[in-house]
Amino acid sequence: MVSAGVAMTDRTLLVGTNNAHKAREIAALLEDMNVRVATPREIGIDCEPVEDGATFRDNALLKARFYSRASGLPCLADDSGLEVDALDGRPGVLSSRYAPTDPERIQRLLDEMKNVEANRRAARFVCAAALVDARSETEIVEIGTCEGEIAFEPRGTNGFGYDPVFCLADVGQTMAELTPEEKNARSHRGRALRAVQPHIASLFS
Ligand code: IMP
């Protein structure tokens, strides 16, 4: 079991990511739920599972199972990424591994899209949110999506990952130009987590 770096309570929900941006978005989305959100590192878990699933759903479940078993706590894990129609769905589950850093990932995407016209740049963010409690054998997965288009150049400084090049057609802004609240209200992660919330509530009831 774990050596706790922060106090755990019977309302601790482990968030199965060490990505600080994701963890912050998830904590904000769960802030009204009266649960204590902790990351693996905060409770002394330094190992990570190999994300070798074929789908977002497989990877989210694999992470939530791994961290729930390692900690003995309920775990919510998200696996997410960007699917671009003109690239046959790439980068997809490989979104975080498309290049070493966020700016390099964006540059690779823009290079691959450089000859793609404005009306063929449709894309979507996808998030699979898995809630696993190894003790009660609970396993829930919900999927959220957010439709948009790949911009021709990065705009905005909020968010993370591909946000500066993911344009929301109805508002004409990239995800990185939205406030955190505006992003959470419409993002793939916001949608998936709102669908999981009732299950979190019943786990802690
Ligand atoms: P993973 O779920 O940790 O495998 O990584 C998902 C990757 O997809 C991130 O590292 C980002 O590159 C990308 N991604 C997922 N969600 C978002 C988002 O909300 N905004 C921008 N990029 C995202």
Tab-separated table of C-alpha atoms and ligand atoms in Angstrom:
chain	number	residue	atom	x	y	z
A	1	MET	CA	0.000	0.000	0.000
A	2	VAL	CA	0.963	3.632	-0.090
A	3	SER	CA	2.926	5.962	2.136
A	4	ALA	CA	0.674	8.973	2.340
A	5	GLY	CA	2.276	12.375	1.649
A	6	VAL	CA	-1.108	14.032	2.226
A	7	ALA	CA	-3.864	13.064	4.645
A	8	MET	CA	-6.363	10.589	3.232
A	9	THR	CA	-9.951	10.549	4.405
A	10	ASP	CA	-12.825	8.175	3.745
A	11	ARG	CA	-13.912	10.689	1.102
A	12	THR	CA	-10.605	10.594	-0.835
A	13	LEU	CA	-10.947	10.027	-4.562
A	14	LEU	CA	-7.694	9.264	-6.332
A	15	VAL	CA	-7.373	10.946	-9.739
A	16	GLY	CA	-5.327	8.599	-11.906
A	17	THR	CA	-3.015	11.116	-13.539
A	18	ASN	CA	0.175	12.972	-12.743
A	19	ASN	CA	-0.588	15.516	-15.497
A	20	ALA	CA	-1.064	18.678	-13.410
A	21	HIS	CA	-3.263	20.374	-16.041
A	22	LYS	CA	-5.642	17.439	-16.232
A	23	ALA	CA	-5.714	17.024	-12.447
A	24	ARG	CA	-6.598	20.725	-12.038
A	25	GLU	CA	-9.438	20.494	-14.563
A	26	ILE	CA	-10.791	17.335	-12.918
A	27	ALA	CA	-10.594	18.864	-9.420
A	28	ALA	CA	-12.495	21.952	-10.637
A	29	LEU	CA	-15.167	19.773	-12.262
A	30	LEU	CA	-15.648	17.823	-9.012
A	31	GLU	CA	-15.417	20.778	-6.653
A	32	ASP	CA	-19.083	20.652	-5.561
A	33	MET	CA	-18.954	16.941	-4.756
A	34	ASN	CA	-17.497	17.043	-1.245
A	35	VAL	CA	-14.711	14.622	-2.117
A	36	ARG	CA	-11.028	15.034	-1.385
A	37	VAL	CA	-9.173	14.730	-4.686
A	38	ALA	CA	-5.567	13.418	-4.596
A	39	THR	CA	-3.084	12.499	-7.327
A	40	PRO	CA	-0.954	9.305	-7.205
A	41	ARG	CA	2.214	11.296	-6.521
A	42	GLU	CA	0.566	13.148	-3.611
A	43	ILE	CA	-0.105	9.862	-1.845
A	44	GLY	CA	3.295	8.351	-2.590
A	45	ILE	CA	2.603	6.237	-5.692
A	46	ASP	CA	5.441	6.800	-8.164
A	47	CYS	CA	4.845	3.974	-10.638
A	48	GLU	CA	2.629	4.312	-13.724
A	49	PRO	CA	0.808	1.689	-15.801
A	50	VAL	CA	1.832	1.048	-19.419
A	51	GLU	CA	-0.876	2.666	-21.547
A	52	ASP	CA	-1.062	-0.021	-24.227
A	53	GLY	CA	-4.839	-0.126	-24.737
A	54	ALA	CA	-6.241	0.179	-28.277
A	55	THR	CA	-8.931	2.705	-27.300
A	56	PHE	CA	-9.457	5.645	-24.932
A	57	ARG	CA	-11.853	3.442	-22.998
A	58	ASP	CA	-9.299	0.609	-22.602
A	59	ASN	CA	-6.599	3.014	-21.417
A	60	ALA	CA	-8.867	4.846	-18.963
A	61	LEU	CA	-9.970	1.540	-17.410
A	62	LEU	CA	-6.419	0.226	-17.272
A	63	LYS	CA	-5.234	3.359	-15.408
A	64	ALA	CA	-8.175	3.441	-12.985
A	65	ARG	CA	-7.780	-0.289	-12.184
A	66	PHE	CA	-4.017	0.078	-11.683
A	67	TYR	CA	-4.243	3.049	-9.294
A	68	SER	CA	-7.246	1.735	-7.370
A	69	ARG	CA	-5.459	-1.582	-6.756
A	70	ALA	CA	-2.186	0.172	-5.833
A	71	SER	CA	-3.861	2.537	-3.348
A	72	GLY	CA	-6.936	0.710	-2.074
A	73	LEU	CA	-8.891	3.892	-2.929
A	74	PRO	CA	-11.575	4.555	-5.530
A	75	CYS	CA	-9.902	6.003	-8.624
A	76	LEU	CA	-11.121	8.199	-11.447
A	77	ALA	CA	-8.861	8.096	-14.518
A	78	ASP	CA	-9.221	9.924	-17.790
A	79	ASP	CA	-7.763	8.933	-21.120
A	80	SER	CA	-8.200	11.537	-23.765
A	81	GLY	CA	-6.928	12.821	-27.063
A	82	LEU	CA	-7.557	14.438	-30.393
A	83	GLU	CA	-9.046	12.730	-33.471
A	84	VAL	CA	-8.557	14.535	-36.794
A	85	ASP	CA	-10.751	13.389	-39.693
A	86	ALA	CA	-8.267	14.382	-42.440
A	87	LEU	CA	-5.595	12.281	-40.667
A	88	ASP	CA	-7.829	9.199	-40.390
A	89	GLY	CA	-8.353	9.801	-36.667
A	90	ARG	CA	-4.721	10.471	-35.728
A	91	PRO	CA	-3.186	11.305	-33.298
A	92	GLY	CA	-5.977	9.507	-31.346
A	93	VAL	CA	-4.758	7.360	-28.440
A	94	LEU	CA	-1.207	8.421	-29.340
A	95	SER	CA	-1.994	12.137	-28.706
A	96	SER	CA	0.400	12.497	-25.769
A	97	ARG	CA	3.153	10.603	-27.622
A	98	TYR	CA	2.891	12.378	-31.009
A	99	ALA	CA	6.093	14.342	-30.255
A	100	PRO	CA	8.077	15.021	-27.064
A	101	THR	CA	6.517	18.368	-25.993
A	102	ASP	CA	3.221	20.259	-26.438
A	103	PRO	CA	4.714	22.836	-28.884
A	104	GLU	CA	6.332	20.038	-30.933
A	105	ARG	CA	3.063	18.059	-30.985
A	106	ILE	CA	1.222	21.141	-32.243
A	107	GLN	CA	3.892	21.776	-34.883
A	108	ARG	CA	3.726	18.181	-36.138
A	109	LEU	CA	-0.059	18.433	-36.384
A	110	LEU	CA	0.083	21.757	-38.261
A	111	ASP	CA	2.739	20.356	-40.633
A	112	GLU	CA	0.575	17.328	-41.391
A	113	MET	CA	-2.434	19.601	-41.961
A	114	LYS	CA	-0.677	22.221	-44.066
A	115	ASN	CA	-2.325	21.225	-47.366
A	116	VAL	CA	-5.752	20.567	-45.860
A	117	GLU	CA	-8.363	23.187	-46.796
A	118	ALA	CA	-10.535	25.033	-44.280
A	119	ASN	CA	-13.643	22.917	-44.939
A	120	ARG	CA	-11.789	19.612	-44.324
A	121	ARG	CA	-10.266	20.371	-40.904
A	122	ALA	CA	-12.930	18.776	-38.675
A	123	ALA	CA	-11.641	17.189	-35.447
A	124	ARG	CA	-12.834	16.207	-32.015
A	125	PHE	CA	-11.474	15.862	-28.535
A	126	VAL	CA	-12.496	12.585	-26.881
A	127	CYS	CA	-12.348	11.764	-23.181
A	128	ALA	CA	-13.020	8.404	-21.548
A	129	ALA	CA	-13.512	8.770	-17.798
A	130	ALA	CA	-13.254	5.513	-15.826
A	131	LEU	CA	-14.272	5.156	-12.193
A	132	VAL	CA	-12.953	2.012	-10.498
A	133	ASP	CA	-13.242	0.934	-6.890
A	134	ALA	CA	-11.262	-2.292	-6.536
A	135	ARG	CA	-12.824	-2.966	-3.097
A	136	SER	CA	-16.430	-2.995	-4.320
A	137	GLU	CA	-15.524	-4.123	-7.871
A	138	THR	CA	-17.214	-1.008	-9.266
A	139	GLU	CA	-16.232	-0.218	-12.863
A	140	ILE	CA	-17.906	2.619	-14.776
A	141	VAL	CA	-16.768	4.265	-18.033
A	142	GLU	CA	-18.340	7.338	-19.653
A	143	ILE	CA	-17.234	8.968	-22.915
A	144	GLY	CA	-17.426	12.706	-23.677
A	145	THR	CA	-16.634	14.403	-27.001
A	146	CYS	CA	-16.206	17.980	-28.187
A	147	GLU	CA	-16.383	18.808	-31.911
A	148	GLY	CA	-14.200	21.468	-33.537
A	149	GLU	CA	-11.695	22.246	-36.273
A	150	ILE	CA	-7.911	22.447	-36.483
A	151	ALA	CA	-6.839	26.096	-36.767
A	152	PHE	CA	-4.097	27.196	-39.195
A	153	GLU	CA	-1.978	28.608	-36.370
A	154	PRO	CA	-1.966	28.509	-32.547
A	155	ARG	CA	-4.027	31.105	-30.632
A	156	GLY	CA	-4.486	31.617	-26.883
A	157	THR	CA	-2.495	30.727	-23.781
A	158	ASN	CA	-4.984	28.937	-21.503
A	159	GLY	CA	-5.472	25.187	-21.191
A	160	PHE	CA	-2.837	22.695	-22.328
A	161	GLY	CA	-1.948	20.223	-25.068
A	162	TYR	CA	-3.616	20.900	-28.411
A	163	ASP	CA	-5.942	23.620	-27.023
A	164	PRO	CA	-4.265	26.489	-28.994
A	165	VAL	CA	-5.047	24.822	-32.352
A	166	PHE	CA	-8.507	23.391	-31.525
A	167	CYS	CA	-11.072	25.883	-32.773
A	168	LEU	CA	-14.715	25.877	-31.669
A	169	ALA	CA	-16.570	26.863	-34.836
A	170	ASP	CA	-19.609	28.449	-33.137
A	171	VAL	CA	-17.591	30.957	-31.083
A	172	GLY	CA	-14.624	31.314	-33.482
A	173	GLN	CA	-12.190	30.858	-30.579
A	174	THR	CA	-9.659	28.170	-29.783
A	175	MET	CA	-9.951	26.151	-26.570
A	176	ALA	CA	-6.886	28.068	-25.321
A	177	GLU	CA	-8.777	31.373	-25.660
A	178	LEU	CA	-11.557	30.200	-23.322
A	179	THR	CA	-11.492	30.718	-19.559
A	180	PRO	CA	-11.107	27.497	-17.519
A	181	GLU	CA	-14.828	27.705	-16.645
A	182	GLU	CA	-15.839	28.106	-20.304
A	183	LYS	CA	-13.617	25.182	-21.296
A	184	ASN	CA	-15.012	22.905	-18.572
A	185	ALA	CA	-18.598	23.804	-19.531
A	186	ARG	CA	-18.181	22.420	-23.042
A	187	SER	CA	-15.089	20.214	-23.126
A	188	HIS	CA	-14.907	16.468	-23.730
A	189	ARG	CA	-13.584	16.112	-20.139
A	190	GLY	CA	-16.425	18.188	-18.696
A	191	ARG	CA	-19.001	16.059	-20.517
A	192	ALA	CA	-17.475	12.734	-19.481
A	193	LEU	CA	-17.072	13.805	-15.860
A	194	ARG	CA	-20.611	15.144	-15.548
A	195	ALA	CA	-21.815	11.710	-16.704
A	196	VAL	CA	-19.624	9.994	-14.059
A	197	GLN	CA	-20.601	12.322	-11.185
A	198	PRO	CA	-23.744	10.423	-10.113
A	199	HIS	CA	-21.653	7.244	-9.842
A	200	ILE	CA	-19.060	9.036	-7.696
A	201	ALA	CA	-21.884	10.317	-5.505
A	202	SER	CA	-23.281	6.833	-4.960
A	203	LEU	CA	-19.824	5.423	-4.225
A	204	PHE	CA	-19.391	7.946	-1.396
A	205	SER	CA	-23.014	7.903	-0.152
B	1	IMP	P1	-3.313	10.893	-21.876
B	1	IMP	O1	-4.806	10.826	-21.701
B	1	IMP	O2	-2.599	11.189	-20.607
B	1	IMP	O3	-2.776	9.723	-22.630
B	1	IMP	O4	-2.960	12.159	-22.752
B	1	IMP	C1	-3.886	12.820	-23.512
B	1	IMP	C2	-3.198	13.804	-24.456
B	1	IMP	O5	-4.211	14.277	-25.341
B	1	IMP	C3	-2.659	15.035	-23.730
B	1	IMP	O6	-1.310	14.916	-23.403
B	1	IMP	C4	-2.887	16.120	-24.782
B	1	IMP	O7	-1.845	16.110	-25.725
B	1	IMP	C5	-4.167	15.664	-25.464
B	1	IMP	N1	-5.351	16.229	-24.755
B	1	IMP	C6	-6.233	15.570	-23.959
B	1	IMP	N2	-7.146	16.397	-23.459
B	1	IMP	C7	-6.815	17.618	-23.916
B	1	IMP	C8	-7.381	18.901	-23.708
B	1	IMP	O8	-8.340	19.110	-22.959
B	1	IMP	N3	-6.781	19.892	-24.368
B	1	IMP	C9	-5.712	19.740	-25.193
B	1	IMP	N4	-5.123	18.570	-25.394
B	1	IMP	C10	-5.681	17.497	-24.761
